[in-house]
Amino acid sequence: MAPIDEDGFSLTHLQKATSYIKGKIPSSPRILIICGSGLGILADSLQSPIVIPYGDIPNFPESTIKGHSGQLVFGTISGINVLCMKGRFHYYEGHSLKKITSPVRIAKLLGVELLIITNAAGGVNQKYKVGDIMLIKDHINFLGFAGTHPLRGLNDDDFGDRFFPVNRSYDKNIRKIAVEIGQSLGIGPNLHEGVYAMVGGPNYESPSEVRALRTLNVDAVGMSTIPEVLVAKHCGLKVFGFSLITNECVADYDSEKQPNHEEVLAAVNSRTQQLKDFVIKVIEKCNFNVSKNENISSDVKLSNKT
Ligand SMILES: O=P(O)(O)O[C@H]1O[C@H](CO)[C@@H](O)[C@H]1O
């Protein structure tokens, strides 16, 4: 029995987009970077960029949120082939979780081995300040508690097993490298390792929700990221993720502060160069064997499947 393909998540459905992208790039990407709100500036670090508008890619979703430009950019960082999503998709936009995470499966089909996922997030941990970076060490998937999951439905064995672990989802070795790089860039005091929680949005959290998150040892909260990570783990990608803390979550019932997207984007803009330097150096230190930048093959198959 074929998996339900209502949202274009099966190998057959993704082949159109994968083949289209293969026709536009010279060789296989090794890393996929998913850029959070305002973080599309990370794509500016790519050498010899090839820009593919999302609207040109068959069956690819479109970005509808300010700070998400809707372009797939292929290029290199230190000779390593990188694919960068300038713009991601969110459940609150109305996309299904399968649609939101389909680019991760397409990246797998293109030969990607590592997902670097980023987001703008609210600081729940009171020690965190606006502009800090939080390396994600684990997550709480509130949507998943209610069974809202990109892999709900028949499992597609072409990509991964029905049941799979998500402990140690966020690569410890890369986090160690990132901590060292943060220190070398002088951002050590503003670099943390913590727990990211995803809520559905599009509203920001109530004071009571922030207080509840604190009781669960959540350090930062956002409205994205975890669905993509789950699909990446399911199909065997390594994952490294970080949040830029763009606002302090409001836990005071009488506070005049009102979180808003403009302050989120402004906080990202204030860290542009530092974030680009950070990501470039993490990739440089990941020791990808550049000689393994394979030429793109025309067929669409999974490397771990004969
Ligand atoms: O998670 P990213 O895409 O960075 O975006 C974050 O910023 C927006 C809220 O300002 C929400 O979409 C939240 O998820």
Short mmCIF file of C-alpha atoms and ligand atoms in Angstrom, two decimals:
data_model
loop_
_atom_site.label_atom_id
_atom_site.label_comp_id
_atom_site.label_asym_id
_atom_site.label_seq_id
_atom_site.Cartn_x
_atom_site.Cartn_y
_atom_site.Cartn_z
CA MET A 1 0.00 0.00 0.00
CA ALA A 2 1.46 3.39 -1.00
CA PRO A 3 1.69 6.10 1.68
CA ILE A 4 -1.07 8.71 1.56
CA ASP A 5 0.24 11.44 -0.75
CA GLU A 6 -2.23 14.24 -0.08
CA ASP A 7 0.56 16.65 0.80
CA GLY A 8 3.16 15.67 -1.74
CA PHE A 9 5.51 13.97 0.69
CA SER A 10 6.17 10.64 -1.04
CA LEU A 11 9.23 9.81 -3.12
CA THR A 12 7.15 9.86 -6.30
CA HIS A 13 5.74 13.30 -5.58
CA LEU A 14 9.08 14.82 -4.57
CA GLN A 15 10.84 13.58 -7.68
CA LYS A 16 9.51 16.49 -9.77
CA ALA A 17 11.02 19.12 -7.45
CA THR A 18 14.20 17.13 -6.97
CA SER A 19 14.78 16.67 -10.69
CA TYR A 20 14.06 20.35 -11.33
CA ILE A 21 16.63 21.45 -8.73
CA LYS A 22 19.17 18.90 -10.01
CA GLY A 23 18.87 20.52 -13.41
CA LYS A 24 19.84 23.87 -11.95
CA ILE A 25 22.88 23.00 -9.82
CA PRO A 26 26.34 21.67 -10.87
CA SER A 27 26.87 19.11 -8.10
CA SER A 28 25.34 17.57 -4.99
CA PRO A 29 24.85 19.73 -1.87
CA ARG A 30 26.27 18.28 1.37
CA ILE A 31 24.62 20.72 3.77
CA LEU A 32 21.13 22.23 3.88
CA ILE A 33 20.77 25.47 5.85
CA ILE A 34 17.18 26.44 6.75
CA CYS A 35 17.06 30.16 7.58
CA GLY A 36 14.72 31.47 10.26
CA SER A 37 12.98 34.84 10.28
CA GLY A 38 15.38 37.46 8.98
CA LEU A 39 18.20 34.89 8.88
CA GLY A 40 18.16 34.62 5.10
CA ILE A 41 21.29 36.78 5.26
CA LEU A 42 23.18 33.55 5.92
CA ALA A 43 22.77 32.79 2.20
CA ASP A 44 24.93 35.83 1.43
CA SER A 45 27.92 33.79 2.66
CA LEU A 46 27.65 31.37 -0.26
CA GLN A 47 30.25 31.63 -3.02
CA SER A 48 29.13 31.45 -6.68
CA PRO A 49 25.46 31.49 -5.68
CA ILE A 50 22.75 30.01 -7.91
CA VAL A 51 19.33 31.38 -6.93
CA ILE A 52 16.17 29.34 -7.55
CA PRO A 53 12.90 31.07 -6.60
CA TYR A 54 10.56 28.75 -4.68
CA GLY A 55 7.80 29.59 -7.17
CA ASP A 56 9.82 28.00 -9.99
CA ILE A 57 10.17 24.64 -8.22
CA PRO A 58 7.35 22.18 -8.95
CA ASN A 59 5.12 21.48 -5.91
CA PHE A 60 7.35 23.62 -3.63
CA PRO A 61 5.61 25.71 -0.93
CA GLU A 62 5.73 29.52 -0.95
CA SER A 63 6.81 31.77 1.94
CA THR A 64 4.19 34.26 3.16
CA ILE A 65 5.96 35.81 6.17
CA LYS A 66 8.06 39.00 6.28
CA GLY A 67 11.69 38.04 6.73
CA HIS A 68 11.34 34.92 4.57
CA SER A 69 12.21 35.75 0.95
CA GLY A 70 11.36 32.44 -0.77
CA GLN A 71 14.58 31.53 -2.58
CA LEU A 72 16.67 28.37 -2.67
CA VAL A 73 20.36 29.30 -3.00
CA PHE A 74 23.09 26.84 -4.00
CA GLY A 75 26.73 27.75 -3.47
CA THR A 76 29.87 26.84 -1.57
CA ILE A 77 31.37 27.67 1.82
CA SER A 78 35.06 26.72 2.07
CA GLY A 79 34.59 24.56 -1.02
CA ILE A 80 31.70 22.61 0.51
CA ASN A 81 28.46 22.51 -1.49
CA VAL A 82 25.66 24.15 0.48
CA LEU A 83 21.95 24.57 -0.24
CA CYS A 84 20.31 27.41 1.66
CA MET A 85 16.57 28.00 2.14
CA LYS A 86 16.08 31.77 2.32
CA GLY A 87 12.67 31.40 3.88
CA ARG A 88 10.97 28.56 5.69
CA PHE A 89 7.37 27.54 6.19
CA HIS A 90 5.23 27.54 9.32
CA TYR A 91 2.22 25.57 10.47
CA TYR A 92 0.35 28.78 11.33
CA GLU A 93 0.60 29.87 7.66
CA GLY A 94 -1.76 27.01 6.82
CA HIS A 95 0.81 24.65 5.31
CA SER A 96 0.54 21.00 6.35
CA LEU A 97 3.51 19.67 8.33
CA LYS A 98 4.24 17.37 5.40
CA LYS A 99 4.44 20.35 3.06
CA ILE A 100 6.57 22.32 5.56
CA THR A 101 9.10 19.48 5.80
CA SER A 102 9.13 18.33 2.16
CA PRO A 103 12.28 20.40 1.45
CA VAL A 104 14.15 18.23 3.97
CA ARG A 105 13.25 15.09 2.03
CA ILE A 106 14.18 16.79 -1.23
CA ALA A 107 17.55 17.73 0.30
CA LYS A 108 18.07 14.09 1.27
CA LEU A 109 17.33 13.04 -2.32
CA LEU A 110 19.87 15.63 -3.54
CA GLY A 111 22.59 14.07 -1.34
CA VAL A 112 22.54 16.36 1.72
CA GLU A 113 24.11 14.83 4.87
CA LEU A 114 23.78 17.65 7.41
CA LEU A 115 20.87 19.97 8.24
CA ILE A 116 21.82 23.28 9.85
CA ILE A 117 18.53 24.73 11.07
CA THR A 118 18.07 28.21 12.50
CA ASN A 119 15.27 30.24 13.97
CA ALA A 120 14.37 33.41 15.80
CA ALA A 121 13.06 32.56 19.23
CA GLY A 122 11.79 34.14 22.41
CA GLY A 123 13.96 33.86 25.50
CA VAL A 124 12.15 31.87 28.20
CA ASN A 125 15.28 31.37 30.32
CA GLN A 126 15.67 34.64 32.21
CA LYS A 127 19.45 34.49 31.85
CA TYR A 128 19.11 34.88 28.07
CA LYS A 129 19.36 38.34 26.52
CA VAL A 130 18.24 39.64 23.14
CA GLY A 131 20.99 38.88 20.61
CA ASP A 132 22.19 35.75 22.39
CA ILE A 133 22.63 32.50 20.46
CA MET A 134 21.21 29.27 21.87
CA LEU A 135 22.59 26.03 20.47
CA ILE A 136 19.66 23.61 20.52
CA LYS A 137 20.56 20.57 22.64
CA ASP A 138 17.03 19.12 22.79
CA HIS A 139 13.44 20.10 22.10
CA ILE A 140 9.84 19.80 23.30
CA ASN A 141 7.41 19.21 20.46
CA PHE A 142 4.09 20.39 21.88
CA LEU A 143 2.31 19.78 18.57
CA GLY A 144 3.49 16.16 18.71
CA PHE A 145 1.91 15.65 22.13
CA ALA A 146 -1.46 15.88 20.37
CA GLY A 147 -0.33 13.69 17.47
CA THR A 148 0.17 16.56 15.04
CA HIS A 149 3.23 15.22 13.25
CA PRO A 150 4.71 15.40 9.73
CA LEU A 151 5.14 11.61 9.73
CA ARG A 152 1.58 10.81 10.77
CA GLY A 153 0.08 8.33 8.34
CA LEU A 154 1.56 5.34 6.56
CA ASN A 155 5.33 5.22 6.89
CA ASP A 156 7.39 5.67 3.73
CA ASP A 157 10.08 3.00 4.14
CA ASP A 158 12.02 4.64 1.30
CA PHE A 159 13.00 7.38 3.76
CA GLY A 160 13.10 5.74 7.20
CA ASP A 161 11.65 3.43 9.81
CA ARG A 162 8.18 3.66 11.27
CA PHE A 163 9.51 4.20 14.77
CA PHE A 164 12.69 6.16 15.37
CA PRO A 165 14.57 7.76 18.29
CA VAL A 166 14.99 11.51 18.69
CA ASN A 167 17.23 11.59 21.74
CA ARG A 168 20.61 13.05 20.71
CA SER A 169 18.97 14.68 17.66
CA TYR A 170 21.30 17.68 17.82
CA ASP A 171 24.83 16.61 17.00
CA LYS A 172 27.00 16.89 20.12
CA ASN A 173 30.29 17.09 18.21
CA ILE A 174 29.11 20.01 16.11
CA ARG A 175 27.77 21.73 19.22
CA LYS A 176 31.23 21.35 20.80
CA ILE A 177 32.79 22.93 17.69
CA ALA A 178 30.21 25.73 17.83
CA VAL A 179 30.98 26.51 21.47
CA GLU A 180 34.71 26.78 20.65
CA ILE A 181 33.99 29.01 17.65
CA GLY A 182 31.68 31.19 19.75
CA GLN A 183 34.49 31.70 22.22
CA SER A 184 36.97 32.51 19.41
CA LEU A 185 34.51 35.11 18.08
CA GLY A 186 34.16 36.68 21.51
CA ILE A 187 30.50 35.73 21.87
CA GLY A 188 31.10 33.03 24.51
CA PRO A 189 29.15 34.88 27.24
CA ASN A 190 26.23 35.23 24.82
CA LEU A 191 26.27 31.62 23.65
CA HIS A 192 24.14 29.01 25.43
CA GLU A 193 23.05 25.41 24.96
CA GLY A 194 19.39 24.88 25.72
CA VAL A 195 15.98 23.39 25.08
CA TYR A 196 13.78 24.76 22.30
CA ALA A 197 10.02 24.37 22.43
CA MET A 198 7.69 24.72 19.47
CA VAL A 199 4.21 26.17 19.85
CA GLY A 200 1.74 26.50 16.99
CA GLY A 201 1.47 30.30 16.88
CA PRO A 202 0.75 32.77 15.33
CA ASN A 203 0.23 34.48 18.69
CA TYR A 204 3.12 34.94 21.11
CA GLU A 205 2.82 33.24 24.52
CA SER A 206 0.68 34.45 27.40
CA PRO A 207 2.45 35.19 30.70
CA SER A 208 1.04 31.98 32.16
CA GLU A 209 2.30 29.99 29.15
CA VAL A 210 5.77 31.49 29.61
CA ARG A 211 5.68 30.53 33.31
CA ALA A 212 4.54 27.02 32.38
CA LEU A 213 7.38 26.70 29.86
CA ARG A 214 9.82 27.66 32.59
CA THR A 215 8.56 24.85 34.82
CA LEU A 216 9.36 22.49 31.94
CA ASN A 217 12.94 23.80 31.73
CA VAL A 218 12.34 25.31 28.29
CA ASP A 219 14.99 27.90 27.42
CA ALA A 220 13.60 29.33 24.15
CA VAL A 221 10.30 29.14 22.34
CA GLY A 222 9.38 29.42 18.67
CA MET A 223 6.82 28.39 16.09
CA SER A 224 8.98 26.26 13.79
CA THR A 225 12.04 24.03 13.45
CA ILE A 226 11.00 20.79 15.16
CA PRO A 227 8.96 19.34 12.26
CA GLU A 228 11.96 19.75 9.95
CA VAL A 229 14.28 18.18 12.55
CA LEU A 230 11.98 15.17 12.99
CA VAL A 231 11.85 14.51 9.24
CA ALA A 232 15.63 14.99 9.02
CA LYS A 233 16.22 12.42 11.79
CA HIS A 234 13.73 10.05 10.17
CA CYS A 235 15.70 10.01 6.92
CA GLY A 236 19.13 9.88 8.54
CA LEU A 237 20.49 13.43 8.33
CA LYS A 238 22.79 14.88 10.97
CA VAL A 239 21.29 17.99 12.60
CA PHE A 240 22.79 21.11 14.11
CA GLY A 241 20.41 23.88 15.15
CA PHE A 242 20.52 27.23 16.87
CA SER A 243 18.13 29.97 17.90
CA LEU A 244 18.84 33.67 17.86
CA ILE A 245 17.11 35.10 20.93
CA THR A 246 15.18 38.04 19.50
CA ASN A 247 12.97 39.01 22.45
CA GLU A 248 12.47 38.26 26.11
CA CYS A 249 9.23 36.38 26.65
CA VAL A 250 6.79 38.33 28.83
CA ALA A 251 5.94 36.50 32.07
CA ASP A 252 4.77 39.56 34.04
CA TYR A 253 0.95 39.88 33.98
CA ASP A 254 1.15 43.65 34.18
CA SER A 255 4.01 44.25 31.76
CA GLU A 256 3.48 46.87 29.06
CA LYS A 257 5.81 44.93 26.73
CA GLN A 258 4.16 43.32 23.68
CA PRO A 259 6.33 40.93 21.61
CA ASN A 260 6.12 41.68 17.87
CA HIS A 261 7.66 40.51 14.60
CA GLU A 262 9.32 43.85 13.90
CA GLU A 263 11.45 43.56 17.04
CA VAL A 264 12.25 39.99 16.08
CA LEU A 265 13.56 41.07 12.67
CA ALA A 266 15.41 44.06 14.17
CA ALA A 267 17.21 41.79 16.63
CA VAL A 268 18.35 39.54 13.77
CA ASN A 269 19.51 42.55 11.73
CA SER A 270 21.69 43.70 14.62
CA ARG A 271 23.64 40.41 14.53
CA THR A 272 24.01 39.90 10.77
CA GLN A 273 27.81 39.80 10.39
CA GLN A 274 28.37 37.85 13.61
CA LEU A 275 25.86 35.19 12.58
CA LYS A 276 27.41 34.82 9.13
CA ASP A 277 30.91 34.50 10.63
CA PHE A 278 29.63 31.95 13.14
CA VAL A 279 27.96 29.71 10.54
CA ILE A 280 30.89 29.90 8.12
CA LYS A 281 33.35 28.87 10.82
CA VAL A 282 31.14 26.02 12.06
CA ILE A 283 30.95 24.66 8.51
CA GLU A 284 34.70 25.07 8.02
CA LYS A 285 35.39 23.11 11.21
CA CYS A 286 32.93 20.32 10.36
CA ASN A 287 35.70 18.69 8.30
CA PHE A 288 33.56 17.81 5.36
CA ASN A 289 35.79 16.08 2.83
CA VAL A 290 35.54 18.59 -0.02
CA SER A 291 36.80 15.98 -2.50
CA LYS A 292 33.56 14.12 -1.88
CA ASN A 293 31.54 16.91 -3.53
CA GLU A 294 29.97 14.44 -5.91
CA ASN A 295 28.73 15.35 -9.36
CA ILE A 296 24.98 15.52 -9.48
CA SER A 297 23.38 12.32 -10.79
CA SER A 298 20.27 12.53 -12.96
CA ASP A 299 18.40 9.71 -11.25
CA VAL A 300 16.45 10.35 -8.07
CA LYS A 301 17.23 7.67 -5.52
CA LEU A 302 18.15 7.45 -1.86
CA SER A 303 21.86 6.91 -1.21
CA ASN A 304 21.10 4.40 1.52
CA LYS A 305 18.84 2.39 -0.77
CA THR A 306 20.17 0.19 -3.59
O1 LIG B 1 11.00 30.29 13.61
P1 LIG B 1 11.29 31.38 12.61
O2 LIG B 1 10.99 30.96 11.20
O3 LIG B 1 12.64 31.98 12.80
O4 LIG B 1 10.22 32.55 12.91
C1 LIG B 1 9.92 33.00 14.24
O5 LIG B 1 9.55 34.37 14.16
C2 LIG B 1 8.13 34.48 13.94
C3 LIG B 1 7.52 35.31 15.04
O6 LIG B 1 8.09 36.59 15.10
C4 LIG B 1 7.57 33.06 13.99
O7 LIG B 1 7.43 32.53 12.69
C5 LIG B 1 8.65 32.30 14.73
O8 LIG B 1 8.66 30.92 14.42
#
